[in-house]
Structures are given as C-alpha cells and as structure tokens.
PDB file of C-alpha atoms in Angstrom:
ATOM      1  CA  MET A   1     -31.607 -11.328  -3.538  1.00 73.00           C
ATOM      2  CA  ASN A   2     -29.745  -8.921  -5.750  1.00 86.00           C
ATOM      3  CA  ILE A   3     -27.222  -8.942  -8.265  1.00 93.00           C
ATOM      4  CA  PHE A   4     -24.560  -7.832  -5.621  1.00 92.00           C
ATOM      5  CA  ARG A   5     -24.728 -10.286  -2.995  1.00 92.00           C
ATOM      6  CA  LEU A   6     -25.052 -12.718  -6.153  1.00 94.00           C
ATOM      7  CA  ALA A   7     -22.063 -11.837  -7.652  1.00 95.00           C
ATOM      8  CA  ALA A   8     -20.127 -11.384  -3.969  1.00 94.00           C
ATOM      9  CA  ASP A   9     -21.533 -14.868  -2.900  1.00 94.00           C
ATOM     10  CA  SER A  10     -20.112 -16.107  -6.545  1.00 95.00           C
ATOM     11  CA  ALA A  11     -16.166 -14.322  -5.929  1.00 95.00           C
ATOM     12  CA  HIS A  12     -16.595 -16.106  -2.478  1.00 95.00           C
ATOM     13  CA  LEU A  13     -17.543 -19.768  -4.159  1.00 95.00           C
ATOM     14  CA  VAL A  14     -14.264 -18.868  -6.598  1.00 95.00           C
ATOM     15  CA  ALA A  15     -12.188 -17.820  -4.078  1.00 95.00           C
ATOM     16  CA  ILE A  16     -13.087 -21.047  -2.337  1.00 95.00           C
ATOM     17  CA  ALA A  17     -12.942 -23.461  -5.666  1.00 95.00           C
ATOM     18  CA  ILE A  18      -9.284 -21.232  -6.780  1.00 94.00           C
ATOM     19  CA  LEU A  19      -7.582 -22.326  -3.319  1.00 95.00           C
ATOM     20  CA  LEU A  20      -9.258 -26.268  -3.041  1.00 96.00           C
ATOM     21  CA  ALA A  21      -7.797 -26.388  -6.746  1.00 94.00           C
ATOM     22  CA  LYS A  22      -4.436 -25.177  -5.676  1.00 92.00           C
ATOM     23  CA  ILE A  23      -3.892 -27.786  -2.906  1.00 95.00           C
ATOM     24  CA  TRP A  24      -5.685 -30.454  -4.617  1.00 95.00           C
ATOM     25  CA  MET A  25      -3.699 -29.790  -8.341  1.00 93.00           C
ATOM     26  CA  THR A  26      -0.180 -29.192  -6.495  1.00 93.00           C
ATOM     27  CA  ARG A  27      -0.963 -31.526  -3.667  1.00 95.00           C
ATOM     28  CA  SER A  28       0.486 -28.867  -1.166  1.00 92.00           C
ATOM     29  CA  CYS A  29      -0.421 -26.694   0.967  1.00 92.00           C
ATOM     30  CA  ALA A  30       3.021 -24.067   0.411  1.00 89.00           C
ATOM     31  CA  GLY A  31       1.979 -19.860   0.927  1.00 88.00           C
ATOM     32  CA  ILE A  32      -1.199 -20.859   2.339  1.00 93.00           C
ATOM     33  CA  SER A  33      -1.912 -20.217   6.228  1.00 94.00           C
ATOM     34  CA  GLY A  34      -3.486 -23.039   7.742  1.00 96.00           C
ATOM     35  CA  ARG A  35      -4.128 -20.391  10.630  1.00 96.00           C
ATOM     36  CA  SER A  36      -6.440 -18.195   8.409  1.00 96.00           C
ATOM     37  CA  GLN A  37      -8.244 -21.415   7.379  1.00 97.00           C
ATOM     38  CA  ILE A  38      -9.047 -22.607  10.672  1.00 97.00           C
ATOM     39  CA  LEU A  39     -10.568 -18.864  11.545  1.00 98.00           C
ATOM     40  CA  PHE A  40     -12.060 -19.578   8.412  1.00 97.00           C
ATOM     41  CA  LEU A  41     -14.216 -22.528   9.473  1.00 97.00           C
ATOM     42  CA  ILE A  42     -14.767 -21.358  12.855  1.00 98.00           C
ATOM     43  CA  VAL A  43     -16.342 -18.817  11.522  1.00 97.00           C
ATOM     44  CA  PHE A  44     -18.950 -20.871   9.015  1.00 97.00           C
ATOM     45  CA  VAL A  45     -19.621 -22.878  12.409  1.00 97.00           C
ATOM     46  CA  SER A  46     -20.565 -20.129  14.934  1.00 96.00           C
ATOM     47  CA  ARG A  47     -22.413 -18.515  11.648  1.00 96.00           C
ATOM     48  CA  TYR A  48     -24.726 -21.477  10.883  1.00 95.00           C
ATOM     49  CA  LEU A  49     -25.527 -23.045  13.826  1.00 93.00           C
ATOM     50  CA  ASP A  50     -29.107 -22.532  12.582  1.00 89.00           C
ATOM     51  CA  LEU A  51     -28.406 -24.144   9.917  1.00 89.00           C
ATOM     52  CA  PHE A  52     -31.286 -26.861  10.722  1.00 85.00           C
ATOM     53  CA  THR A  53     -32.891 -25.119  12.786  1.00 86.00           C
ATOM     54  CA  ASN A  54     -33.922 -21.999  10.617  1.00 85.00           C
ATOM     55  CA  PHE A  55     -34.735 -21.867   6.854  1.00 87.00           C
ATOM     56  CA  VAL A  56     -34.626 -18.482   4.902  1.00 86.00           C
ATOM     57  CA  SER A  57     -34.630 -20.399   1.101  1.00 90.00           C
ATOM     58  CA  LEU A  58     -33.177 -23.133  -0.406  1.00 92.00           C
ATOM     59  CA  TYR A  59     -30.294 -20.918  -1.747  1.00 92.00           C
ATOM     60  CA  ASN A  60     -28.835 -19.608   1.221  1.00 91.00           C
ATOM     61  CA  SER A  61     -29.435 -23.047   2.722  1.00 93.00           C
ATOM     62  CA  VAL A  62     -26.901 -24.160  -0.011  1.00 94.00           C
ATOM     63  CA  MET A  63     -24.939 -21.593   0.439  1.00 94.00           C
ATOM     64  CA  LYS A  64     -24.401 -22.323   4.120  1.00 95.00           C
ATOM     65  CA  ILE A  65     -23.383 -26.318   3.391  1.00 96.00           C
ATOM     66  CA  LEU A  66     -20.936 -25.540   0.755  1.00 96.00           C
ATOM     67  CA  PHE A  67     -19.452 -22.982   2.254  1.00 96.00           C
ATOM     68  CA  LEU A  68     -18.795 -24.935   5.586  1.00 96.00           C
ATOM     69  CA  ALA A  69     -18.275 -28.063   3.328  1.00 97.00           C
ATOM     70  CA  SER A  70     -15.110 -26.442   1.903  1.00 96.00           C
ATOM     71  CA  SER A  71     -13.861 -24.443   5.133  1.00 97.00           C
ATOM     72  CA  ILE A  72     -13.963 -28.350   6.535  1.00 97.00           C
ATOM     73  CA  ALA A  73     -12.251 -29.849   3.404  1.00 97.00           C
ATOM     74  CA  THR A  74      -9.868 -27.085   3.402  1.00 97.00           C
ATOM     75  CA  VAL A  75      -7.968 -27.648   7.374  1.00 97.00           C
ATOM     76  CA  TYR A  76      -8.027 -31.842   6.740  1.00 97.00           C
ATOM     77  CA  LEU A  77      -6.236 -31.124   3.550  1.00 96.00           C
ATOM     78  CA  MET A  78      -3.798 -28.475   5.432  1.00 96.00           C
ATOM     79  CA  PHE A  79      -3.521 -30.430   8.632  1.00 96.00           C
ATOM     80  CA  VAL A  80      -4.194 -34.052   7.980  1.00 95.00           C
ATOM     81  CA  LYS A  81      -3.598 -35.157   3.331  1.00 95.00           C
ATOM     82  CA  PHE A  82      -0.899 -33.193   2.792  1.00 95.00           C
ATOM     83  CA  ARG A  83       0.408 -31.840   6.387  1.00 94.00           C
ATOM     84  CA  ALA A  84       3.915 -32.289   5.298  1.00 94.00           C
ATOM     85  CA  THR A  85       3.525 -29.141   2.951  1.00 94.00           C
ATOM     86  CA  TYR A  86       2.211 -26.955   5.536  1.00 94.00           C
ATOM     87  CA  ASP A  87       4.611 -24.277   6.566  1.00 91.00           C
ATOM     88  CA  LYS A  88       4.527 -23.988   9.928  1.00 90.00           C
ATOM     89  CA  ASN A  89       7.410 -22.611  10.365  1.00 90.00           C
ATOM     90  CA  HIS A  90       6.009 -19.154   8.654  1.00 90.00           C
ATOM     91  CA  ASP A  91       2.568 -19.627  10.280  1.00 93.00           C
ATOM     92  CA  VAL A  92       2.846 -18.299  13.292  1.00 91.00           C
ATOM     93  CA  PHE A  93       0.382 -15.849  14.237  1.00 93.00           C
ATOM     94  CA  ARG A  94      -1.136 -15.992  17.245  1.00 93.00           C
ATOM     95  CA  LEU A  95      -5.200 -17.133  17.224  1.00 95.00           C
ATOM     96  CA  GLU A  96      -5.907 -16.018  20.370  1.00 95.00           C
ATOM     97  CA  LEU A  97      -4.866 -12.392  19.305  1.00 95.00           C
ATOM     98  CA  LEU A  98      -7.611 -12.077  17.283  1.00 96.00           C
ATOM     99  CA  ILE A  99     -10.701 -14.583  18.472  1.00 97.00           C
ATOM    100  CA  VAL A 100     -10.367 -13.834  22.348  1.00 97.00           C
ATOM    101  CA  PRO A 101     -11.157  -9.794  21.606  1.00 97.00           C
ATOM    102  CA  ALA A 102     -13.524 -10.794  18.613  1.00 97.00           C
ATOM    103  CA  PHE A 103     -15.495 -12.838  21.319  1.00 98.00           C
ATOM    104  CA  VAL A 104     -15.939 -10.200  24.483  1.00 98.00           C
ATOM    105  CA  LEU A 105     -16.748  -7.689  20.999  1.00 97.00           C
ATOM    106  CA  ALA A 106     -19.423 -10.357  19.996  1.00 97.00           C
ATOM    107  CA  LEU A 107     -20.329  -9.877  24.081  1.00 97.00           C
ATOM    108  CA  LEU A 108     -20.671  -6.246  24.642  1.00 96.00           C
ATOM    109  CA  VAL A 109     -22.032  -5.639  21.201  1.00 95.00           C
ATOM    110  CA  ASN A 110     -24.712  -7.448  19.022  1.00 95.00           C
ATOM    111  CA  HIS A 111     -28.077  -7.147  18.423  1.00 93.00           C
ATOM    112  CA  GLU A 112     -29.874  -9.631  20.907  1.00 93.00           C
ATOM    113  CA  TYR A 113     -28.656 -11.364  24.388  1.00 92.00           C
ATOM    114  CA  SER A 114     -28.998 -14.729  22.766  1.00 94.00           C
ATOM    115  CA  VAL A 115     -26.306 -17.781  21.914  1.00 94.00           C
ATOM    116  CA  MET A 116     -27.625 -18.091  18.496  1.00 94.00           C
ATOM    117  CA  GLU A 117     -27.025 -13.847  18.439  1.00 96.00           C
ATOM    118  CA  ILE A 118     -23.824 -13.755  19.978  1.00 97.00           C
ATOM    119  CA  MET A 119     -22.395 -16.705  17.823  1.00 97.00           C
ATOM    120  CA  TRP A 120     -23.481 -14.719  14.807  1.00 96.00           C
ATOM    121  CA  THR A 121     -21.862 -11.354  15.682  1.00 97.00           C
ATOM    122  CA  PHE A 122     -18.211 -13.426  16.799  1.00 98.00           C
ATOM    123  CA  SER A 123     -18.896 -14.788  13.439  1.00 97.00           C
ATOM    124  CA  ILE A 124     -18.392 -10.948  11.626  1.00 96.00           C
ATOM    125  CA  TYR A 125     -15.635  -9.852  13.784  1.00 97.00           C
ATOM    126  CA  LEU A 126     -13.861 -12.672  13.691  1.00 97.00           C
ATOM    127  CA  GLU A 127     -14.089 -12.823   9.834  1.00 96.00           C
ATOM    128  CA  ALA A 128     -13.069  -9.306   9.059  1.00 94.00           C
ATOM    129  CA  VAL A 129      -9.532 -10.228  10.724  1.00 95.00           C
ATOM    130  CA  ALA A 130      -9.845 -13.906   9.627  1.00 95.00           C
ATOM    131  CA  ILE A 131      -6.917 -13.297   7.105  1.00 92.00           C
ATOM    132  CA  MET A 132      -4.693 -11.727   9.261  1.00 92.00           C
ATOM    133  CA  PRO A 133      -1.910 -14.566   9.422  1.00 94.00           C
ATOM    134  CA  GLN A 134      -2.571 -14.595   5.776  1.00 90.00           C
ATOM    135  CA  LEU A 135      -0.991 -11.454   4.940  1.00 87.00           C
ATOM    136  CA  PHE A 136       1.024 -11.856   7.901  1.00 88.00           C
ATOM    137  CA  MET A 137       2.548 -15.102   6.366  1.00 88.00           C
ATOM    138  CA  LEU A 138       3.421 -13.392   3.085  1.00 83.00           C
ATOM    139  CA  SER A 139       4.837 -10.589   4.790  1.00 79.00           C
ATOM    140  CA  ARG A 140       7.305 -13.070   6.978  1.00 79.00           C
ATOM    141  CA  THR A 141       7.974 -15.395   3.442  1.00 74.00           C
ATOM    142  CA  GLY A 142       8.323 -12.336   1.137  1.00 68.00           C
ATOM    143  CA  SER A 143       7.008 -14.051  -1.817  1.00 64.00           C
ATOM    144  CA  ALA A 144       3.319 -15.409  -2.919  1.00 65.00           C
ATOM    145  CA  GLU A 145       2.686 -17.701  -5.518  1.00 71.00           C
ATOM    146  CA  THR A 146       0.325 -16.997  -8.417  1.00 74.00           C
ATOM    147  CA  ILE A 147      -2.624 -18.339  -7.319  1.00 74.00           C
ATOM    148  CA  THR A 148      -2.284 -17.604  -3.863  1.00 78.00           C
ATOM    149  CA  ALA A 149      -2.767 -13.898  -5.232  1.00 81.00           C
ATOM    150  CA  HIS A 150      -5.529 -15.065  -7.619  1.00 87.00           C
ATOM    151  CA  TYR A 151      -7.518 -16.054  -4.019  1.00 89.00           C
ATOM    152  CA  LEU A 152      -6.735 -13.481  -2.096  1.00 86.00           C
ATOM    153  CA  PHE A 153      -8.040 -11.031  -4.290  1.00 87.00           C
ATOM    154  CA  ALA A 154     -11.270 -13.496  -5.266  1.00 91.00           C
ATOM    155  CA  LEU A 155     -11.791 -13.418  -0.986  1.00 89.00           C
ATOM    156  CA  GLY A 156     -11.093  -9.403  -0.813  1.00 86.00           C
ATOM    157  CA  SER A 157     -13.917  -8.670  -3.718  1.00 89.00           C
ATOM    158  CA  TYR A 158     -15.942 -10.981  -2.510  1.00 92.00           C
ATOM    159  CA  ARG A 159     -16.381  -8.670   0.575  1.00 86.00           C
ATOM    160  CA  ALA A 160     -15.613  -5.588  -1.396  1.00 86.00           C
ATOM    161  CA  LEU A 161     -19.121  -6.302  -3.067  1.00 92.00           C
ATOM    162  CA  TYR A 162     -21.015  -7.383  -0.392  1.00 90.00           C
ATOM    163  CA  ILE A 163     -20.590  -3.660   0.328  1.00 88.00           C
ATOM    164  CA  LEU A 164     -22.391  -2.712  -2.012  1.00 91.00           C
ATOM    165  CA  ASN A 165     -24.854  -4.676  -1.416  1.00 92.00           C
ATOM    166  CA  TRP A 166     -25.715  -2.949   2.049  1.00 90.00           C
ATOM    167  CA  VAL A 167     -25.580   0.357   0.048  1.00 90.00           C
ATOM    168  CA  PHE A 168     -28.068  -0.797  -2.346  1.00 93.00           C
ATOM    169  CA  ARG A 169     -30.291  -2.707   0.010  1.00 92.00           C
ATOM    170  CA  TYR A 170     -29.877   0.811   2.263  1.00 90.00           C
ATOM    171  CA  TYR A 171     -31.652   2.719  -0.692  1.00 92.00           C
ATOM    172  CA  THR A 172     -34.405   0.233  -1.763  1.00 91.00           C
ATOM    173  CA  GLU A 173     -34.900  -1.853   1.137  1.00 90.00           C
ATOM    174  CA  SER A 174     -33.989   1.169   3.894  1.00 89.00           C
ATOM    175  CA  PHE A 175     -32.080  -1.836   5.500  1.00 89.00           C
ATOM    176  CA  LEU A 176     -29.238  -1.286   7.715  1.00 89.00           C
ATOM    177  CA  ASP A 177     -26.983  -3.320   9.278  1.00 91.00           C
ATOM    178  CA  PRO A 178     -24.227  -1.765  11.582  1.00 92.00           C
ATOM    179  CA  ILE A 179     -22.370  -4.443  12.860  1.00 94.00           C
ATOM    180  CA  ALA A 180     -22.157  -5.924   9.318  1.00 92.00           C
ATOM    181  CA  VAL A 181     -21.636  -2.923   7.784  1.00 90.00           C
ATOM    182  CA  VAL A 182     -18.546  -1.934  10.065  1.00 91.00           C
ATOM    183  CA  ALA A 183     -16.664  -5.158   9.866  1.00 92.00           C
ATOM    184  CA  GLY A 184     -17.162  -5.771   6.356  1.00 88.00           C
ATOM    185  CA  ILE A 185     -14.974  -1.709   5.721  1.00 88.00           C
ATOM    186  CA  VAL A 186     -12.617  -3.696   8.448  1.00 90.00           C
ATOM    187  CA  GLN A 187     -12.415  -6.382   6.420  1.00 89.00           C
ATOM    188  CA  THR A 188     -12.125  -4.673   2.953  1.00 86.00           C
ATOM    189  CA  VAL A 189      -9.622  -2.150   4.289  1.00 86.00           C
ATOM    190  CA  LEU A 190      -7.272  -4.961   5.471  1.00 86.00           C
ATOM    191  CA  TYR A 191      -6.960  -5.877   1.433  1.00 82.00           C
ATOM    192  CA  ALA A 192      -7.049  -2.665   0.306  1.00 79.00           C
ATOM    193  CA  ASP A 193      -2.767  -2.992   0.367  1.00 68.00           C
ATOM    194  CA  PHE A 194      -3.210  -5.889  -1.580  1.00 71.00           C
ATOM    195  CA  PHE A 195      -5.376  -5.161  -3.931  1.00 72.00           C
ATOM    196  CA  TYR A 196      -3.532  -1.605  -5.086  1.00 68.00           C
ATOM    197  CA  LEU A 197      -0.077  -4.031  -5.792  1.00 63.00           C
ATOM    198  CA  TYR A 198      -2.516  -6.980  -7.855  1.00 65.00           C
ATOM    199  CA  VAL A 199      -4.214  -4.219  -9.778  1.00 65.00           C
ATOM    200  CA  THR A 200      -0.838  -2.608 -10.404  1.00 61.00           C
ATOM    201  CA  ARG A 201       1.979  -5.226 -11.148  1.00 54.00           C
ATOM    202  CA  GLY A 202      -0.508  -7.879 -12.158  1.00 52.00           C
ATOM    203  CA  ASN A 203       0.301 -11.501 -11.338  1.00 49.00           C
ATOM    204  CA  TYR A 204       3.499 -12.223  -8.245  1.00 47.00           C
ATOM    205  CA  SER A 205       6.296 -13.717  -9.739  1.00 45.00           C
ATOM    206  CA  THR A 206       6.796 -16.926  -6.921  1.00 42.00           C
ATOM    207  CA  LYS A 207      10.152 -15.387  -5.835  1.00 41.00           C
ATOM    208  CA  SER A 208       9.549 -11.762  -6.061  1.00 42.00           C
ATOM    209  CA  GLN A 209      10.193  -9.678  -2.817  1.00 43.00           C
ATOM    210  CA  HIS A 210       8.999  -6.291  -3.923  1.00 40.00           C
ATOM    211  CA  SER A 211       5.351  -8.241  -4.825  1.00 42.00           C
ATOM    212  CA  ILE A 212       5.064  -8.141  -0.817  1.00 45.00           C
ATOM    213  CA  ALA A 213       7.250  -5.183   0.433  1.00 45.00           C
ATOM    214  CA  SER A 214       4.016  -2.855   0.829  1.00 44.00           C
ATOM    215  CA  ILE A 215       2.176  -5.531   3.383  1.00 44.00           C
ATOM    216  CA  ASN A 216       5.081  -5.278   5.265  1.00 48.00           C
ATOM    217  CA  TYR A 217       4.172  -1.701   6.104  1.00 43.00           C
ATOM    218  CA  TYR A 218       1.174  -2.891   7.333  1.00 44.00           C
ATOM    219  CA  TYR A 219       2.170  -5.713   9.312  1.00 44.00           C
ATOM    220  CA  LYS A 220       5.900  -4.346  10.190  1.00 46.00           C
ATOM    221  CA  ILE A 221       5.278  -6.093  13.646  1.00 43.00           C
ATOM    222  CA  ASP A 222       8.370  -7.723  15.287  1.00 44.00           C
ATOM    223  CA  SER A 223       7.907 -11.401  15.166  1.00 44.00           C
ATOM    224  CA  SER A 224       8.024 -12.238  18.699  1.00 44.00           C
ATOM    225  CA  LEU A 225       4.683 -10.615  19.581  1.00 45.00           C
ATOM    226  CA  PHE A 226       3.071 -13.110  17.019  1.00 43.00           C
ATOM    227  CA  GLY A 227       5.633 -16.488  17.214  1.00 45.00           C
ATOM    228  CA  VAL A 228       6.706 -18.808  19.591  1.00 42.00           C
ATOM    229  CA  ASP A 229       7.514 -16.324  22.024  1.00 43.00           C
ATOM    230  CA  ALA A 230       5.262 -14.433  23.298  1.00 39.00           C
ATOM    231  CA  THR A 231       5.213 -11.081  24.217  1.00 40.00           C
ATOM    232  CA  PRO A 232       3.953  -9.730  27.159  1.00 38.00           C
ATOM    233  CA  LEU A 233       0.024  -8.933  26.907  1.00 37.00           C
ATOM    234  CA  ILE A 234       0.629  -5.435  28.161  1.00 33.00           C
ATOM    235  CA  LEU A 235       3.148  -4.612  25.163  1.00 38.00           C
ATOM    236  CA  CYS A 236       1.053  -5.673  22.508  1.00 43.00           C
ATOM    237  CA  LEU A 237      -1.353  -2.459  22.553  1.00 39.00           C
ATOM    238  CA  ASP A 238       2.838  -0.149  22.362  1.00 40.00           C
ATOM    239  CA  TYR A 239       3.191  -2.655  19.259  1.00 43.00           C
ATOM    240  CA  LEU A 240       0.537  -1.922  17.382  1.00 46.00           C
ATOM    241  CA  LEU A 241      -0.182   1.601  18.404  1.00 38.00           C
ATOM    242  CA  GLU A 242       3.695   2.237  16.859  1.00 41.00           C
ATOM    243  CA  ASP A 243       2.897   0.387  13.936  1.00 47.00           C
ATOM    244  CA  PHE A 244      -0.702   2.227  12.831  1.00 41.00           C
ATOM    245  CA  PHE A 245       1.585   5.166  13.524  1.00 37.00           C
ATOM    246  CA  TYR A 246       4.911   4.566  11.834  1.00 39.00           C
ATOM    247  CA  HIS A 247       4.574   5.566   8.075  1.00 39.00           C
ATOM    248  CA  GLU A 248       7.593   4.353   5.989  1.00 44.00           C
ATOM    249  CA  PRO A 249       9.004   6.440   3.720  1.00 39.00           C
ATOM    250  CA  TYR A 250       8.338   5.115  -0.180  1.00 36.00           C
TER     251      TYR A 250
END
C-alpha cells in the first residue's frame, strides 16, 4: 500500500465522519441528499459481497466493514431517526437514471463474467455518479451549509487521491485497471466545479446564492426530468445532450 491510497482512504473516512457528525450534532439531515446516501450504500454492498469469502489483509477487511457500517448508519439516521428533517421536496433526482445504466454497462464491460466481478464493476460505475443527486439538490436549493461543503470537498479529494494512487501503481507496478481509472476520472470531473468554488471562494454561507451558481450550470436540467412527473425516456437524451453543449456566459 502506498501513501496515495492511504491518503485517499483517510480522506474518505474524514468525509464520512464529517457527515455523521453533522447529522448527529445538529440532529438534522437538512441539506444532505438521502438519495446519494442510498446510492453509496448500494455501492458498498455490491462491492463488498466478498467480505467473508476473500481475505486480502486486515487493513482491507477493516476498511470494508467501516464503509459498510458507516453507510448503513447514515441511511438509518436520515430515514429513521431524523426522518422529520429530511428535505424530500428538493431531493428528487431519479435514481433509476443512474442505477440502470450502471448495471447494464457492468454487464457489457467487465473483467470477468461472474456474479462477484459484475457486481464489483457495477459498484465502480455507480460510485462515479452517486454524488449527482447531492449536487442536483444543491442546485435546487441554491445554498449549502459550510459543513456540507467540507463533506463534499473531502469526498472529492478521496477520489482525486485515488487517481494519483493509480498513476503511482502504474509506474511502480505496471498495474492499470482501465475500468476503475475511467470511472474515477468521471467522478472527479463531477466535483471539479465544486472544487473551484470551494478553493476560490472559501467556506459557503448558509444562505449564499452565488456559491451554487456555477453548479447550476452543470445541472440546469428541467426539474420534471428528475421530479415526480416523469419525462418520457425518449426525451431524456435530448435534455442531457442540450445541457452538455450549452455554455452559459459568465
């Protein structure tokens, strides 16, 4: 294990600790996307199906247990203990638009056609886009608490550090996993605009509108697409392609 992986795992644990502390200390999950947390739980369950059948190292097993336990705890706090504070009116991103494509892609592009390998690959693809409901929620509310900004920054740092880990392993071990690398790059790109705002503008104000303005550029999608009123699937690609090529002047 190299320093980049250790730093990445540490950043991931810090992000989780920030999130759990925020929910527990404020007795509220306001500003947190429960849908993103459900996706992360699906990611960890799918990835760690081999927890009791494949022992790699004590470190590896402990990290698996920590990620699974913390994800379960987060979902429990949001949907059971503090469910009254959950903002379901703004957390409306349709999960099937992420889960179904990720699973289909895992069936088509994987290292080995076995249940464990397909589920692992599915978890990699899904993790790359699991933060989208959270970012979309921020674009709808137009504000973010400082602690939520810290959580997202730590989470994005974890993935960025993993890219450095892959680069290091490629040059020292000649090892490269194209599936993990491509998915990791996609995930990092989703955080790129948030990183820029975090670094250049500092901590977010609770009522700040301009802090989320640039995120709106990436998630400027008709709310009906992700809301209760379902948009026909045939129109989804038109919306997404239009948003992809649209450039909003500063």
